[in-house]
Coordinates of C-alpha atoms in Angstrom, one line a residue:
L1 CA 40.3 -7.3 -43.6
L2 CA 41.1 -9.2 -39.9
S3 CA 41.0 -6.5 -38.2
A4 CA 37.7 -4.8 -39.9
V5 CA 36.1 -8.0 -39.3
S6 CA 37.8 -8.7 -35.5
V7 CA 35.7 -5.7 -34.7
L8 CA 33.2 -5.1 -35.9
V9 CA 32.3 -9.0 -34.2
I10 CA 33.2 -7.4 -31.0
A11 CA 31.8 -4.0 -31.6
C12 CA 28.1 -6.4 -31.4
P13 CA 25.8 -5.3 -28.8
C14 CA 24.9 -8.7 -27.6
A15 CA 25.8 -8.2 -23.9
L16 CA 24.9 -4.4 -23.5
G17 CA 21.7 -5.8 -24.8
L18 CA 21.5 -8.4 -22.7
A19 CA 22.0 -6.1 -19.0
T20 CA 18.8 -4.9 -18.2
P21 CA 16.2 -6.8 -20.0
L22 CA 17.5 -10.3 -18.5
A23 CA 18.7 -8.8 -14.9
M24 CA 15.1 -7.3 -15.1
T25 CA 13.6 -10.8 -15.8
V26 CA 15.2 -13.1 -12.9
A27 CA 14.0 -10.5 -10.7
I28 CA 10.8 -10.5 -11.7
G29 CA 10.8 -14.5 -11.3
R30 CA 13.1 -14.8 -7.9
G31 CA 10.0 -11.8 -6.7
A32 CA 7.2 -13.8 -7.8
R33 CA 8.4 -17.0 -6.2
Q34 CA 8.6 -14.7 -3.4
G35 CA 4.4 -13.6 -3.1
I36 CA 5.7 -10.0 -5.1
L37 CA 4.4 -9.2 -8.3
V38 CA 6.1 -6.7 -10.4
R39 CA 4.4 -5.1 -13.7
S40 CA 6.9 -3.8 -15.0
A41 CA 10.8 -2.8 -15.2
E42 CA 10.1 0.5 -14.6
A43 CA 8.4 0.1 -11.1
M44 CA 11.5 -2.2 -10.1
E45 CA 13.3 0.6 -11.5
K46 CA 11.1 3.6 -9.4
L47 CA 10.7 1.7 -6.2
A48 CA 14.6 1.1 -5.7
R49 CA 15.2 4.6 -5.6
A50 CA 12.1 5.1 -3.8
T51 CA 13.1 7.7 -0.7
T52 CA 9.3 8.6 1.2
I53 CA 7.1 5.4 1.9
V54 CA 3.3 6.2 2.5
F55 CA 0.7 4.1 4.1
D56 CA -2.6 3.7 4.3
K57 CA -4.0 2.7 7.8
T58 CA -7.0 0.8 7.3
G59 CA -6.5 -3.1 6.5
T60 CA -2.2 -2.3 6.2
L61 CA -1.0 -1.1 8.8
T62 CA -3.8 -2.7 10.9
Q63 CA -5.0 -6.0 10.1
G64 CA -8.8 -5.2 8.6
R65 CA -10.6 -6.5 11.3
P66 CA -12.1 -4.2 13.0
Q67 CA -14.2 -5.0 16.3
I68 CA -16.9 -3.0 17.9
V69 CA -15.1 -2.2 21.0
G70 CA -18.0 0.2 22.3
A71 CA -20.7 3.1 21.5
L72 CA -23.0 6.3 22.6
I73 CA -26.6 5.5 21.9
L74 CA -29.3 8.1 22.2
H75 CA -32.8 7.3 22.9
D76 CA -36.2 8.9 21.8
D77 CA -36.8 10.1 25.1
G78 CA -33.3 13.0 25.1
S79 CA -31.4 10.2 26.9
R80 CA -28.4 8.0 26.4
S81 CA -26.4 5.0 26.7
R82 CA -22.7 4.1 26.5
L83 CA -21.5 0.5 25.9
E84 CA -17.9 -0.3 26.5
G85 CA -16.6 -3.6 25.1
D86 CA -17.3 -6.1 22.6
A87 CA -19.0 -8.7 24.9
P88 CA -22.4 -9.9 23.5
E89 CA -24.5 -9.2 27.2
A90 CA -23.4 -5.5 27.0
W91 CA -25.4 -5.4 23.6
Q92 CA -28.3 -7.0 25.0
A93 CA -30.3 -3.5 25.5
T94 CA -33.4 -3.5 22.9
P95 CA -31.9 0.3 21.9
A96 CA -28.4 -0.5 21.6
R97 CA -29.8 -3.5 19.0
R98 CA -32.4 -2.2 17.1
L99 CA -29.7 0.5 15.8
L100 CA -26.8 -2.2 15.6
G101 CA -28.9 -4.1 12.9
I102 CA -30.0 -1.0 10.5
V103 CA -26.4 0.6 10.3
A104 CA -25.3 -3.7 9.7
S105 CA -28.4 -3.9 7.3
L106 CA -27.2 -0.7 5.6
E107 CA -23.6 -1.7 5.8
A108 CA -24.6 -5.2 4.5
A109 CA -24.1 -3.6 0.9
S110 CA -20.7 -1.9 1.7
E111 CA -17.2 -3.4 0.5
H112 CA -15.1 -1.2 3.5
A113 CA -13.3 -2.6 5.8
L114 CA -15.2 -1.1 8.4
A115 CA -18.2 -2.8 7.4
R116 CA -17.3 -6.1 8.0
A117 CA -17.9 -4.5 12.1
F118 CA -21.1 -3.9 11.8
T119 CA -21.9 -7.0 10.2
D120 CA -20.3 -10.0 12.2
A121 CA -20.8 -7.7 15.4
A122 CA -24.7 -8.7 14.3
A123 CA -23.9 -11.9 13.0
T124 CA -22.4 -12.9 16.6
L125 CA -25.6 -11.0 18.5
R126 CA -28.5 -12.6 16.2
I127 CA -29.1 -9.5 15.2
P128 CA -31.7 -9.7 12.0
V129 CA -30.3 -7.9 9.3
G130 CA -33.3 -6.3 7.2
E131 CA -32.5 -5.8 3.5
A132 CA -31.3 -2.1 2.6
S133 CA -32.3 0.0 -0.6
Q134 CA -31.4 3.7 -2.3
V135 CA -27.9 2.7 -1.1
E136 CA -25.6 5.1 -1.9
A137 CA -21.6 5.4 -1.0
V138 CA -20.3 8.2 -0.1
V139 CA -16.6 7.5 -0.9
G140 CA -14.1 7.9 1.3
R141 CA -16.8 9.7 4.2
G142 CA -20.0 6.5 4.9
I143 CA -22.6 5.6 3.2
R144 CA -26.7 6.4 2.8
G145 CA -29.5 4.3 2.5
R146 CA -33.2 3.3 4.0
I147 CA -34.3 0.5 5.9
G148 CA -37.2 0.5 5.9
E149 CA -39.1 3.8 6.0
H150 CA -36.9 5.6 7.5
A151 CA -33.7 7.1 6.0
V152 CA -30.3 6.3 6.9
L153 CA -26.9 7.7 6.8
V154 CA -23.8 6.4 8.4
G155 CA -20.2 7.6 8.2
S156 CA -17.6 10.8 10.0
K157 CA -18.8 13.3 11.8
A158 CA -17.6 15.6 8.6
L159 CA -20.5 14.4 6.6
L160 CA -23.1 14.5 9.5
A161 CA -22.2 17.7 10.1
A162 CA -22.3 18.8 5.8
E163 CA -25.8 17.1 5.7
G164 CA -27.2 19.3 8.5
I165 CA -27.2 17.3 11.7
D166 CA -26.7 18.9 15.4
M167 CA -23.7 17.3 16.2
A168 CA -23.9 18.1 20.0
A169 CA -25.6 14.9 21.1
L170 CA -22.5 13.4 20.6
D171 CA -19.9 15.1 21.0
A172 CA -19.4 13.5 24.0
D173 CA -16.8 10.9 24.1
P174 CA -17.3 7.2 24.1
K175 CA -14.2 6.6 26.4
P176 CA -12.6 4.3 24.1
A177 CA -10.5 1.6 25.1
A178 CA -7.8 3.1 22.9
R179 CA -7.1 6.2 21.7
E180 CA -6.4 5.0 17.5
A181 CA -10.0 3.5 17.8
T182 CA -12.5 5.0 15.0
L183 CA -15.7 6.6 15.2
I184 CA -19.2 6.3 13.8
F185 CA -21.9 8.2 13.7
V186 CA -25.1 7.4 13.5
A187 CA -27.8 9.3 11.9
V188 CA -31.8 8.5 11.1
D189 CA -34.5 10.6 9.5
G190 CA -31.9 13.5 10.1
R191 CA -31.6 13.3 13.3
P192 CA -28.5 12.0 15.5
A193 CA -28.1 8.3 16.9
G194 CA -25.5 7.3 18.1
M195 CA -22.1 6.8 17.6
F196 CA -19.9 3.1 17.7
V197 CA -16.1 2.6 18.3
I198 CA -14.7 0.8 16.6
A199 CA -10.9 -0.6 16.7
D200 CA -9.1 -2.0 14.6
T201 CA -5.1 -4.0 15.9
P202 CA -2.4 -3.2 14.0
R203 CA -0.3 -6.4 12.1
P204 CA 1.8 -8.1 14.3
E205 CA 4.9 -7.4 11.3
T206 CA 4.2 -3.6 11.1
A207 CA 6.3 -2.7 14.2
A208 CA 9.5 -4.4 12.4
V209 CA 8.8 -3.4 9.7
I210 CA 8.8 0.5 10.2
A211 CA 11.7 0.6 12.7
S212 CA 13.3 -0.9 9.4
L213 CA 12.6 1.2 6.3
H214 CA 13.5 3.5 9.7
R215 CA 16.8 2.0 8.7
D216 CA 17.5 2.7 5.7
G217 CA 17.1 6.9 5.8
R218 CA 13.5 6.3 4.5
R219 CA 10.3 9.6 5.4
L220 CA 7.2 7.5 6.4
V221 CA 4.0 8.6 6.2
M222 CA 0.5 7.3 7.0
L223 CA -2.8 9.0 5.4
S224 CA -5.8 8.1 6.7
G225 CA -9.6 9.2 6.6
D226 CA -9.8 8.9 10.4
T227 CA -10.1 11.5 12.0
D228 CA -6.5 13.6 12.4
A229 CA -6.0 12.8 16.3
T230 CA -6.7 9.2 16.0
A231 CA -4.0 9.1 13.2
Q232 CA -2.0 10.9 15.3
A233 CA -2.4 8.4 18.0
V234 CA -1.9 5.2 15.7
A235 CA 1.4 6.9 14.2
A236 CA 3.1 7.4 17.8
R237 CA 2.3 3.8 18.5
L238 CA 3.6 2.4 15.4
G239 CA 6.9 4.4 15.4
I240 CA 5.4 6.8 12.6
K241 CA 6.8 10.5 12.8
E242 CA 4.3 12.3 10.1
A243 CA 0.2 11.4 10.0
H244 CA -2.8 13.2 8.3
G245 CA -6.1 12.1 9.2
G246 CA -9.4 13.0 7.7
L247 CA -8.8 12.4 4.5
A248 CA -11.3 11.7 1.8
P249 CA -10.2 9.5 -1.4
E250 CA -9.3 12.2 -3.1
D251 CA -7.6 14.2 -0.1
K252 CA -4.8 11.2 -0.3
A253 CA -4.4 11.5 -3.7
R254 CA -3.5 15.2 -4.3
W255 CA -1.6 15.0 -0.6
V256 CA 0.6 12.3 -3.2
A257 CA 0.8 14.2 -6.3
T258 CA 1.5 17.9 -4.0
C259 CA 5.0 16.1 -2.5
R260 CA 5.6 14.7 -5.6
A261 CA 5.7 17.8 -7.8
G262 CA 7.0 20.2 -4.0
D263 CA 9.7 17.5 -3.3
A264 CA 13.2 17.4 -4.4
A265 CA 13.5 15.6 -8.3
D266 CA 15.1 13.3 -6.1
N267 CA 12.4 12.1 -4.3
T268 CA 10.2 9.0 -5.8
I269 CA 6.7 8.4 -3.6
A270 CA 5.7 5.0 -3.2
F271 CA 2.2 4.9 -1.9
V272 CA 1.3 1.1 0.3
G273 CA -2.3 0.3 0.0
D274 CA -5.1 -2.1 -0.1
G275 CA -8.9 -0.4 0.0
I276 CA -11.7 1.2 -3.2
N277 CA -10.2 4.1 -1.3
D278 CA -7.0 4.1 -2.2
A279 CA -7.3 4.0 -5.8
P280 CA -6.1 7.5 -6.0
A281 CA -3.0 7.4 -4.1
L282 CA -2.2 4.5 -5.4
A283 CA -2.0 5.7 -9.6
A284 CA -0.6 9.2 -8.1
A285 CA 2.0 7.6 -6.6
D286 CA 5.6 7.3 -8.3
V287 CA 5.1 3.1 -7.8
G288 CA 1.6 1.5 -5.9
I289 CA 1.8 -0.7 -3.6
A290 CA -0.9 -2.9 -3.4
M291 CA -1.4 -6.1 -0.2
G292 CA -3.4 -9.1 -1.7
S293 CA -5.9 -9.2 0.1
G294 CA -6.9 -5.8 -0.8
A295 CA -9.8 -5.1 -3.1
D296 CA -9.7 -5.4 -7.1
V297 CA -9.4 -2.3 -7.9
A298 CA -6.7 -1.3 -5.6
L299 CA -4.8 -5.3 -7.4
E300 CA -5.6 -3.1 -10.8
T301 CA -4.2 -0.5 -10.0
A302 CA -0.9 -1.1 -7.9
D303 CA 2.1 -0.8 -9.9
I304 CA 2.8 -4.3 -7.5
T305 CA 1.1 -6.1 -5.5
L306 CA 2.3 -8.1 -3.0
L307 CA 0.6 -11.8 -2.5
S308 CA 2.0 -13.1 0.8
G309 CA 4.4 -12.0 4.1
G310 CA 1.9 -9.0 5.0
L311 CA 3.3 -5.3 5.1
A312 CA 6.6 -7.6 5.7
A313 CA 6.7 -7.7 1.8
V314 CA 7.3 -4.1 1.1
P315 CA 11.3 -4.0 2.6
R316 CA 11.6 -7.5 0.6
A317 CA 10.1 -5.8 -2.7
I318 CA 12.5 -2.8 -1.8
A319 CA 15.8 -4.8 -0.8
L320 CA 14.8 -6.9 -4.5
A321 CA 14.6 -3.4 -6.4
Q322 CA 17.5 -2.0 -5.1
A323 CA 19.5 -5.5 -5.7
T324 CA 18.1 -5.3 -9.1
M325 CA 18.9 -2.4 -10.0
T326 CA 22.9 -2.9 -9.0
T327 CA 23.0 -6.1 -10.3
V328 CA 22.4 -4.0 -14.1
R329 CA 24.7 -1.8 -13.6
Q330 CA 27.3 -3.9 -12.8
N331 CA 25.8 -5.9 -16.4
L332 CA 26.4 -2.7 -18.3
V333 CA 29.9 -1.6 -16.2
L334 CA 30.2 -5.1 -18.6
A335 CA 29.3 -5.0 -21.3
F336 CA 31.2 -0.9 -21.7
L337 CA 34.4 -2.2 -19.9
Y338 CA 34.4 -5.4 -22.3
N339 CA 34.4 -3.1 -25.2
V340 CA 37.0 -0.7 -24.2
L341 CA 38.9 -3.0 -24.1
A342 CA 38.8 -5.4 -26.5
I343 CA 38.2 -3.3 -29.5
P344 CA 41.2 -1.3 -29.4
V345 CA 42.6 -4.5 -29.6
A346 CA 41.0 -6.3 -32.6
A347 CA 42.2 -3.1 -34.7
G348 CA 45.4 -4.2 -34.1
A349 CA 46.8 -1.7 -31.2
L350 CA 48.6 -4.7 -30.0
Y351 CA 50.7 -5.1 -33.7
P352 CA 53.8 -2.9 -33.2
L353 CA 54.6 -5.5 -30.1
L354 CA 53.9 -8.8 -30.3
G355 CA 53.6 -8.6 -35.0
H356 CA 50.4 -10.0 -35.7
V357 CA 46.4 -9.2 -35.6
T358 CA 43.3 -10.7 -33.2
S359 CA 42.1 -13.6 -35.4
P360 CA 37.7 -12.8 -35.9
M361 CA 37.4 -16.9 -34.2
L362 CA 39.2 -15.2 -31.0
A363 CA 37.1 -12.0 -31.0
A364 CA 34.1 -14.1 -31.3
A365 CA 35.3 -16.0 -28.4
A366 CA 36.1 -12.7 -26.2
M367 CA 32.3 -11.5 -27.1
T368 CA 30.6 -14.9 -26.5
F369 CA 32.2 -14.5 -23.0
S370 CA 31.1 -11.0 -22.5
S371 CA 27.6 -12.2 -23.0
L372 CA 27.9 -15.1 -20.4
S373 CA 29.2 -12.5 -17.9
V374 CA 26.4 -10.7 -18.1
I375 CA 24.1 -13.8 -17.6
A376 CA 25.9 -14.9 -14.8
N377 CA 25.6 -11.7 -13.7
S378 CA 22.3 -11.8 -13.8
L379 CA 21.2 -15.5 -12.8
R380 CA 22.9 -14.3 -9.0
L381 CA 19.7 -12.2 -8.1
R382 CA 17.7 -15.7 -8.6
N383 CA 19.8 -16.6 -4.7
S384 CA 20.5 -12.9 -3.7

């Protein structure tokens, strides 16, 4: 009877039940103190084994504060003028101010990061911004609407070409300050009107973060809505070997889904983004990571939100996830090892040698010690 009671007490799965949830709870709390909000234990588990990290470009690898650094303006008489630099005096010519005012009026209704480049420039140059009507966002491509009596289309070259606008007059290279600049094309009343060159500075921590992830042996990929040439230039500057440009939001999500389906079974994909356009890819990835400064829809879609630390929080989040899963495995070993060793003793395995059976009181003390060992091991995550 004493042996039976001791076995029942020893076999109580308290330590086993605490092994995973306690470690996850402590880790999620530690992450919150570091500005890393994790929605679920599943997200923590998937992040720990992430082998491919996919980044959006604008607002994620870059600061998300683009500026106009050049333009190519087409005049009514067929001539054109080129502007380089963002100095206010370079934009005093009437055609440039007029076109910038038209674009800023339309972009004022947009939440895209590139829209701020036009509205900020208009505010700096004191160009009046009018009201736009019939505004329609072409997701991942641009925006259209009416400014007064004029139909305005702003966006990528592919968008304007798809609308049947002859782009020959805008094919000239505006000589941007850097190859990684973004080109935004403008058409007014169905005719090409100009092209703006927009540059966005990479985040100060981006290069170090990319180097750190490379050292860990992870595959790094950058996806962008910019042209492929621009995406390749930005990726090369940041040290990312694989980049894909010219992607609409649904293309990014499709790329992530295809990568998940086509790669090895042990490949786990994490997508890092911040904007409205990133929401489909965040949902398609095994684990979505959103920058805290991003759009609300991205924050709602993501599994993990980085509230502080910028891009440098990505390797910290991965390290926390790995430490958490290591602790979970240690807890399981402690729990199982305790049962494997203690149950035979409680059943009387030592009776032939010692001449007595284990007391249920000792079994209860051993069970308590097992649970305490799991708790203590989990609490180490608070200071890891």
